[in-house]
PDB file of C-alpha atoms in Angstrom:
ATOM      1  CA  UNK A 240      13.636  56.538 -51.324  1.00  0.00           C
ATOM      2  CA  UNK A 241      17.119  56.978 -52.668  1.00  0.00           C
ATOM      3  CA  UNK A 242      20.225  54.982 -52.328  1.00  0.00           C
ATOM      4  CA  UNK A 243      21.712  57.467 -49.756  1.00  0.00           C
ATOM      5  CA  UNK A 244      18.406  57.244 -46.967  1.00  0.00           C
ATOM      6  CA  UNK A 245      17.892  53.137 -47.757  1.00  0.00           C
ATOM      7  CA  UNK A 246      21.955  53.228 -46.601  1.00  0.00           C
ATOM      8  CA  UNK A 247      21.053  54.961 -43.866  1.00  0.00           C
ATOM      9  CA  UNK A 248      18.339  53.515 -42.777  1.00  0.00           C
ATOM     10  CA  UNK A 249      20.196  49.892 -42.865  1.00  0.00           C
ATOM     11  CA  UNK A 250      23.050  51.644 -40.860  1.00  0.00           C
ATOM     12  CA  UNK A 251      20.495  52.521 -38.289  1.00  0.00           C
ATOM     13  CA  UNK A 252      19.363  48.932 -37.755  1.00  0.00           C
ATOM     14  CA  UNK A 253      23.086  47.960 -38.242  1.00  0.00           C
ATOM     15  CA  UNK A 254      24.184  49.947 -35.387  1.00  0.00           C
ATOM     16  CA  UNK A 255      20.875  49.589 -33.093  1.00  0.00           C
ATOM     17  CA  UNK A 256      21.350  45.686 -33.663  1.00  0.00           C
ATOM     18  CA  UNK A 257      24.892  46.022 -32.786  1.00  0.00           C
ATOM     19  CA  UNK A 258      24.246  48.109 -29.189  1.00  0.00           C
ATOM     20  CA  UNK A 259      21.425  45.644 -28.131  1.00  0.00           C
ATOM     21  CA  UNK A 260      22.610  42.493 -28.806  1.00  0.00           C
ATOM     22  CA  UNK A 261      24.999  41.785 -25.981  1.00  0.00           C
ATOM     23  CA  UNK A 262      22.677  43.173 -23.449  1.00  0.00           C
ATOM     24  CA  UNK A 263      19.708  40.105 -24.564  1.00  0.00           C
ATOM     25  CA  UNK A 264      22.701  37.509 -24.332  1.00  0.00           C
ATOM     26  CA  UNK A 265      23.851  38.566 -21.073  1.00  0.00           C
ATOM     27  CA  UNK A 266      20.813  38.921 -19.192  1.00  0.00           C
ATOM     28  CA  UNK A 267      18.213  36.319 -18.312  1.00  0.00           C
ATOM     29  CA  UNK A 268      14.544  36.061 -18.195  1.00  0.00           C
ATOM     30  CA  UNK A 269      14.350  37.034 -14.664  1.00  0.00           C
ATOM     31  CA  UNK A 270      15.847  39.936 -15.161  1.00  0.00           C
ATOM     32  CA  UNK A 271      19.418  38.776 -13.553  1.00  0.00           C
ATOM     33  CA  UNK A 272      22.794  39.412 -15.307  1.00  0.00           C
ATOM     34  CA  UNK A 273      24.229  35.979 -16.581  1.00  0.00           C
ATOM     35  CA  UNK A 274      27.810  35.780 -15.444  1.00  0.00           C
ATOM     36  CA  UNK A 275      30.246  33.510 -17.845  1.00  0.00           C
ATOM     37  CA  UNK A 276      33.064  33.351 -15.349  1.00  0.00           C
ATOM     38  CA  UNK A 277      34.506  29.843 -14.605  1.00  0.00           C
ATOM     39  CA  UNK A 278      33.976  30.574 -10.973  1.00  0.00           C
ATOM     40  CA  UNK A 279      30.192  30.855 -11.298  1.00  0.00           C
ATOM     41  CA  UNK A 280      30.087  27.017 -12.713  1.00  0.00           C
ATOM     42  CA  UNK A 281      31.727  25.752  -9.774  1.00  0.00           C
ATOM     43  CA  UNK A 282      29.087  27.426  -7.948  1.00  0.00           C
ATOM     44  CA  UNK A 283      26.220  26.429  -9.324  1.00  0.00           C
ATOM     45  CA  UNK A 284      27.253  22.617  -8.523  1.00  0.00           C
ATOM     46  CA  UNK A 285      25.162  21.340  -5.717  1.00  0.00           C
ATOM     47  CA  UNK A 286      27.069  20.185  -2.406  1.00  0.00           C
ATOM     48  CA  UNK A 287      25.965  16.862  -0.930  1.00  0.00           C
ATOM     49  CA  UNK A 288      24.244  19.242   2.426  1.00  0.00           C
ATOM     50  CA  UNK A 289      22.273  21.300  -0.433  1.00  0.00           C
ATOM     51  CA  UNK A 290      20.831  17.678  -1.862  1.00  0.00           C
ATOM     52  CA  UNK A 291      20.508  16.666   1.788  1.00  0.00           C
ATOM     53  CA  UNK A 292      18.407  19.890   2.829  1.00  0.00           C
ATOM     54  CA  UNK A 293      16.177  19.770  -0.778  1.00  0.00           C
ATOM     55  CA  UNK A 294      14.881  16.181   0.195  1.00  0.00           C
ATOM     56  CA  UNK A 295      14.715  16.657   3.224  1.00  0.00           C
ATOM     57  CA  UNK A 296      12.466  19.730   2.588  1.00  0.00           C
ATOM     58  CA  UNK A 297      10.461  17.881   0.250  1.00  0.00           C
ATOM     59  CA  UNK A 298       9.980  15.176   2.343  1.00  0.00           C
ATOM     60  CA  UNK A 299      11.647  12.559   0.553  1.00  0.00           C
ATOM     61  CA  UNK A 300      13.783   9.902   1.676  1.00  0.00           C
ATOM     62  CA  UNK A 301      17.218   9.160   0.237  1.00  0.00           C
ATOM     63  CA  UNK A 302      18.099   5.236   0.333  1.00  0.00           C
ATOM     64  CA  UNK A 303      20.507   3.031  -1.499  1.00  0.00           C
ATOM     65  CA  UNK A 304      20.192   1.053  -4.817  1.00  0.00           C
ATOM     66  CA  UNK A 305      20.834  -2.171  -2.789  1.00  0.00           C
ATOM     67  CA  UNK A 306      18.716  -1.309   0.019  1.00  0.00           C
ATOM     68  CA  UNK A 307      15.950  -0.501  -2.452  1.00  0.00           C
ATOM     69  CA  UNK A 308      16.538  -3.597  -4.561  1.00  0.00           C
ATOM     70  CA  UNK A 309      15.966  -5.153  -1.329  1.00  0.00           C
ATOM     71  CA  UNK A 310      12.762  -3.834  -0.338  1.00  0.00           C
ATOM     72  CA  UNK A 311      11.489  -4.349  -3.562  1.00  0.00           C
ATOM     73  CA  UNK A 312      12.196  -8.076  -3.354  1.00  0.00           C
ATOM     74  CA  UNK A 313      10.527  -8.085   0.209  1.00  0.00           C
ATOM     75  CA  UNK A 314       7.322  -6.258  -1.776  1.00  0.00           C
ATOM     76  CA  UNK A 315       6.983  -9.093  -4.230  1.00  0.00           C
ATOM     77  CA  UNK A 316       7.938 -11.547  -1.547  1.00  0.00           C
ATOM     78  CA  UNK A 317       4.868 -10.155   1.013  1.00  0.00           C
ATOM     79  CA  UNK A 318       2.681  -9.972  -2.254  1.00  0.00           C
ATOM     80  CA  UNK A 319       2.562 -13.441  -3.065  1.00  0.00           C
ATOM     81  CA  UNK A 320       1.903 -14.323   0.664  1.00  0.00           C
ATOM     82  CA  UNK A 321      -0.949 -12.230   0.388  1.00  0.00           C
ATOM     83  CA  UNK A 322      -2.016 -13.879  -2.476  1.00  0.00           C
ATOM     84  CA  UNK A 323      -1.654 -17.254  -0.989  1.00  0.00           C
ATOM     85  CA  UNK A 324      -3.186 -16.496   1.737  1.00  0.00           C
ATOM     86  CA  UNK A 325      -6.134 -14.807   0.417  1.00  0.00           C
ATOM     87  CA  UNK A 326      -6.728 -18.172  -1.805  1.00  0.00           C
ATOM     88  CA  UNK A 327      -6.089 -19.927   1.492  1.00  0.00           C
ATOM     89  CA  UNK A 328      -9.090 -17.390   2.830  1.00  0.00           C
ATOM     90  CA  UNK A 329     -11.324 -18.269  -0.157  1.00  0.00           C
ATOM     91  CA  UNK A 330     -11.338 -21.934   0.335  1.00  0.00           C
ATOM     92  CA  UNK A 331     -11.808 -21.768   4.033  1.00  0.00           C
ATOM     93  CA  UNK A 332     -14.708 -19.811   3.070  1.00  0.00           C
ATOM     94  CA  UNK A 333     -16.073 -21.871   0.706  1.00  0.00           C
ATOM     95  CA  UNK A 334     -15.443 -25.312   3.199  1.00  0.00           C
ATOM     96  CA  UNK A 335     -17.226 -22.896   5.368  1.00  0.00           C
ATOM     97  CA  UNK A 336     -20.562 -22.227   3.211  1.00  0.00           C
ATOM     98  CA  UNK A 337     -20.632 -25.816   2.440  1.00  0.00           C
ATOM     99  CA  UNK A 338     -21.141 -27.248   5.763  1.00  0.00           C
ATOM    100  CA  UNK A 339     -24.481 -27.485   7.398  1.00  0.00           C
ATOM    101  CA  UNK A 340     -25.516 -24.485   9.841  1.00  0.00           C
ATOM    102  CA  UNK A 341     -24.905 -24.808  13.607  1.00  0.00           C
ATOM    103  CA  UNK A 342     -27.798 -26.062  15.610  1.00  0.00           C
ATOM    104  CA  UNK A 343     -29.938 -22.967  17.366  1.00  0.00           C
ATOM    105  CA  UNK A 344     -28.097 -24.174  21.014  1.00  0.00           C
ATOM    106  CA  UNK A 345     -24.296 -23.776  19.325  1.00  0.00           C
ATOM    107  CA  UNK A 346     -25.247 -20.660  17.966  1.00  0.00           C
ATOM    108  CA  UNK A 347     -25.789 -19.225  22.054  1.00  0.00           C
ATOM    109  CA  UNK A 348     -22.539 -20.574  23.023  1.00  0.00           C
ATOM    110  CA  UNK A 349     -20.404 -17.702  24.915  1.00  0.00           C
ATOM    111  CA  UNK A 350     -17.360 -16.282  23.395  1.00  0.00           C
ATOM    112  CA  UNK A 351     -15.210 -18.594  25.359  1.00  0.00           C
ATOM    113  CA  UNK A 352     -16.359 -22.090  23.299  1.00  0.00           C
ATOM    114  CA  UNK A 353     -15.171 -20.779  20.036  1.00  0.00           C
ATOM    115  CA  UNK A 354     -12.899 -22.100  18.179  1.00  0.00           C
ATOM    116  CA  UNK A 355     -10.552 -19.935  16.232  1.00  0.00           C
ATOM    117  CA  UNK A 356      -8.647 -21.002  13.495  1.00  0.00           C
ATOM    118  CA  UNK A 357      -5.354 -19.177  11.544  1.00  0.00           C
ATOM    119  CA  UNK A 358      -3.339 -20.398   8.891  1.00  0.00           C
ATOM    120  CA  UNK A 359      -0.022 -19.349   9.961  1.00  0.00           C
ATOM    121  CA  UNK A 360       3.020 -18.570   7.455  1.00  0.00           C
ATOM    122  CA  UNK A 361       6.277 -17.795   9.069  1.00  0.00           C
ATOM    123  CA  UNK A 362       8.555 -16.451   6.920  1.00  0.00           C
ATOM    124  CA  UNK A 363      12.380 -16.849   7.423  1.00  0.00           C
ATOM    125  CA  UNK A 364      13.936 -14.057   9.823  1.00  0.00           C
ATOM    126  CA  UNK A 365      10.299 -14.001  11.835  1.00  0.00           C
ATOM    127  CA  UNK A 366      10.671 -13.572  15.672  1.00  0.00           C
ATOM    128  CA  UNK A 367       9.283 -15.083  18.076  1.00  0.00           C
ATOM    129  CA  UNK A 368       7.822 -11.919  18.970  1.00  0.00           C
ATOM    130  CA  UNK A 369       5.962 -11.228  15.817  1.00  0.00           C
ATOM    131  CA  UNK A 370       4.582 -14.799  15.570  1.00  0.00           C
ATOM    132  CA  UNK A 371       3.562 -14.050  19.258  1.00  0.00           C
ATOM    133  CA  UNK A 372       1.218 -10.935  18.200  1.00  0.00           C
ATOM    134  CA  UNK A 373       0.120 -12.821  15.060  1.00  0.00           C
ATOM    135  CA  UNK A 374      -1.194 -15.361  17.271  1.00  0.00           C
ATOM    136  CA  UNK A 375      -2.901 -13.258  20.199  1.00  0.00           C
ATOM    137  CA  UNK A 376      -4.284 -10.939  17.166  1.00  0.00           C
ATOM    138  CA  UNK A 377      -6.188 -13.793  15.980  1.00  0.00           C
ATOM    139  CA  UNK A 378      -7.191 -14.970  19.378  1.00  0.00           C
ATOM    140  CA  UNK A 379      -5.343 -18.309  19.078  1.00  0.00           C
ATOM    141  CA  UNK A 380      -3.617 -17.498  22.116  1.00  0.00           C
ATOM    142  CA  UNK A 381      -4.212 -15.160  24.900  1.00  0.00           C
ATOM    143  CA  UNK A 382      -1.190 -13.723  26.346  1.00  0.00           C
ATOM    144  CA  UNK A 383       2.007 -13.507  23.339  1.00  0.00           C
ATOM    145  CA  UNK A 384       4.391 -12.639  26.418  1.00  0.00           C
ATOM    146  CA  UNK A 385       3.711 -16.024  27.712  1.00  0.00           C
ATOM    147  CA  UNK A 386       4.438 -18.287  24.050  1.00  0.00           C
ATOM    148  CA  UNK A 387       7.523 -15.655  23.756  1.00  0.00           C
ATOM    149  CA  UNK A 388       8.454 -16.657  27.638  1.00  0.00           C
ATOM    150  CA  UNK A 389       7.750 -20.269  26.901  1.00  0.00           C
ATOM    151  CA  UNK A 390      10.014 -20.359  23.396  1.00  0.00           C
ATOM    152  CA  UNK A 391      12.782 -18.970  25.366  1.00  0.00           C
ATOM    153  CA  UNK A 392      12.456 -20.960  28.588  1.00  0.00           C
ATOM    154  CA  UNK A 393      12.337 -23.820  26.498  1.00  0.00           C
ATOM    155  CA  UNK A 394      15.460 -22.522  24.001  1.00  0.00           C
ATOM    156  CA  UNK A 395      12.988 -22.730  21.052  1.00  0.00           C
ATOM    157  CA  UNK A 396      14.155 -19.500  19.322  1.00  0.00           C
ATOM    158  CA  UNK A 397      16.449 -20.749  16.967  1.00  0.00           C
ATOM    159  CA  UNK A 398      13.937 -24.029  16.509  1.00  0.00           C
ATOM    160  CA  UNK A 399      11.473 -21.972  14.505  1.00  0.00           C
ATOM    161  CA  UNK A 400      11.086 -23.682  11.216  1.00  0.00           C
ATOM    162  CA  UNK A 401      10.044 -21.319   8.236  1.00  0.00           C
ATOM    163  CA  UNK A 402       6.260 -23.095   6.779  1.00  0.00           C
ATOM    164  CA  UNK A 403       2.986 -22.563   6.920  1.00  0.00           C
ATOM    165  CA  UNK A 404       0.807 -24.149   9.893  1.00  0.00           C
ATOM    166  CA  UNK A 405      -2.508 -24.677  10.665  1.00  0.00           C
ATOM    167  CA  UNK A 406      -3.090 -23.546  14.483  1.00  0.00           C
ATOM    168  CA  UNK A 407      -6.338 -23.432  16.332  1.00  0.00           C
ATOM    169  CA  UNK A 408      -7.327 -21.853  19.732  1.00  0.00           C
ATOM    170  CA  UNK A 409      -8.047 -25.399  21.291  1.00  0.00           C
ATOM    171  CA  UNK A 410      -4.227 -25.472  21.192  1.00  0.00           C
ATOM    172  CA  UNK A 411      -1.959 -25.564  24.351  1.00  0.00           C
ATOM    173  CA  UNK A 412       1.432 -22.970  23.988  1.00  0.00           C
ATOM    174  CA  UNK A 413       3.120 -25.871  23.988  1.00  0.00           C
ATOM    175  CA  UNK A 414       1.619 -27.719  21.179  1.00  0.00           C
ATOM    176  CA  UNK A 415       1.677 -24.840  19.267  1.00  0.00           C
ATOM    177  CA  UNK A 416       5.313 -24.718  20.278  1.00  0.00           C
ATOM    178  CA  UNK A 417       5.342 -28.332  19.316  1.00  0.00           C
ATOM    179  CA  UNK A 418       3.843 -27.528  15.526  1.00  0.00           C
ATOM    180  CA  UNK A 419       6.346 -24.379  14.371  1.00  0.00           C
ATOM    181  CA  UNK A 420       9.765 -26.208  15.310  1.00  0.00           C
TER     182      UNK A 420
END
């Protein structure tokens, strides 16, 4: 090759580099032109309704940092009640196993003799009307409109003490009344 082609041939690529280049910077992988305008940054800043509508079409919810600070201290809170209350279960369980089996006449008592038994926790901020359904739930009482009618009749609402309790079925609304305030 001689000095004139090799010149050539390097003003070739020269000028083929020069007449390509701005068309790779200014077009994207998808085949769209790339626009540096200062209007076309503004744009591409999301408006609170376009967040809205992308969570909302994701199925996400949006809360607060409080409100989620929050219901992470109400996890650990419920946690720890389950854990006490699941060592609560344990020992009941074991008490249970340990004492001698019911004679074969106990055993063909009806429903209605049993005695049921709940460890109750009431936590502060409980209504009456959630104790109520933990109650009939575990058949210590039978009706949780009538213990929420009798705490009201009786001005009891604000007379709920926060504790744990240990009700049984053999108890009266009103003793059990008696044993949470």
């Amino acid at each position: 090759m001689t000095k004139s082609s090799l010149r050539s041939m390097a003003a070739g690529i020269l000028l083929a580099t020069f007449a390509l280049a701005p068309i790779l910077l200014f077009i994207e992988e998808d085949g769209e032109a790339v626009s540096q305008s200062p209007q076309s940054s503004e744009s591409s800043e999301l408006t609170d309704e376009e967040v809205d509508a992308f969570i909302e079409e994701r199925g996400y919810t949006m809360i607060e940092s409080e409100e989620y600070e929050e219901l992470q201290r109400n996890l650990n809170r419920l946690e720890a009640h389950e854990d006490e209350l699941m060592a609560f279960r344990e020992e009941a369980e074991e008490a249970e196993e340990s004492e001698p089996s019911e004679d074969s006449e106990e055993e063909e008592s009806s429903e209605e003799d049993r005695i049921y038994q709940l460890y109750l926790v009431i936590g502060s901020g409980m209504s009456s009307g959630e104790i109520a359904i933990l109650l009939e739930d575990a058949q210590i009482i039978e009706d949780g409109a009538d213990f929420r009618q009798y705490i009201e009749d009786n001005d009891l609402v604000m007379a709920i003490k926060a504790g744990r309790y240990m009700l049984d079925s053999s108890m009266s609304v009103s003793e059990i009344a008696e044993e949470i305030t």
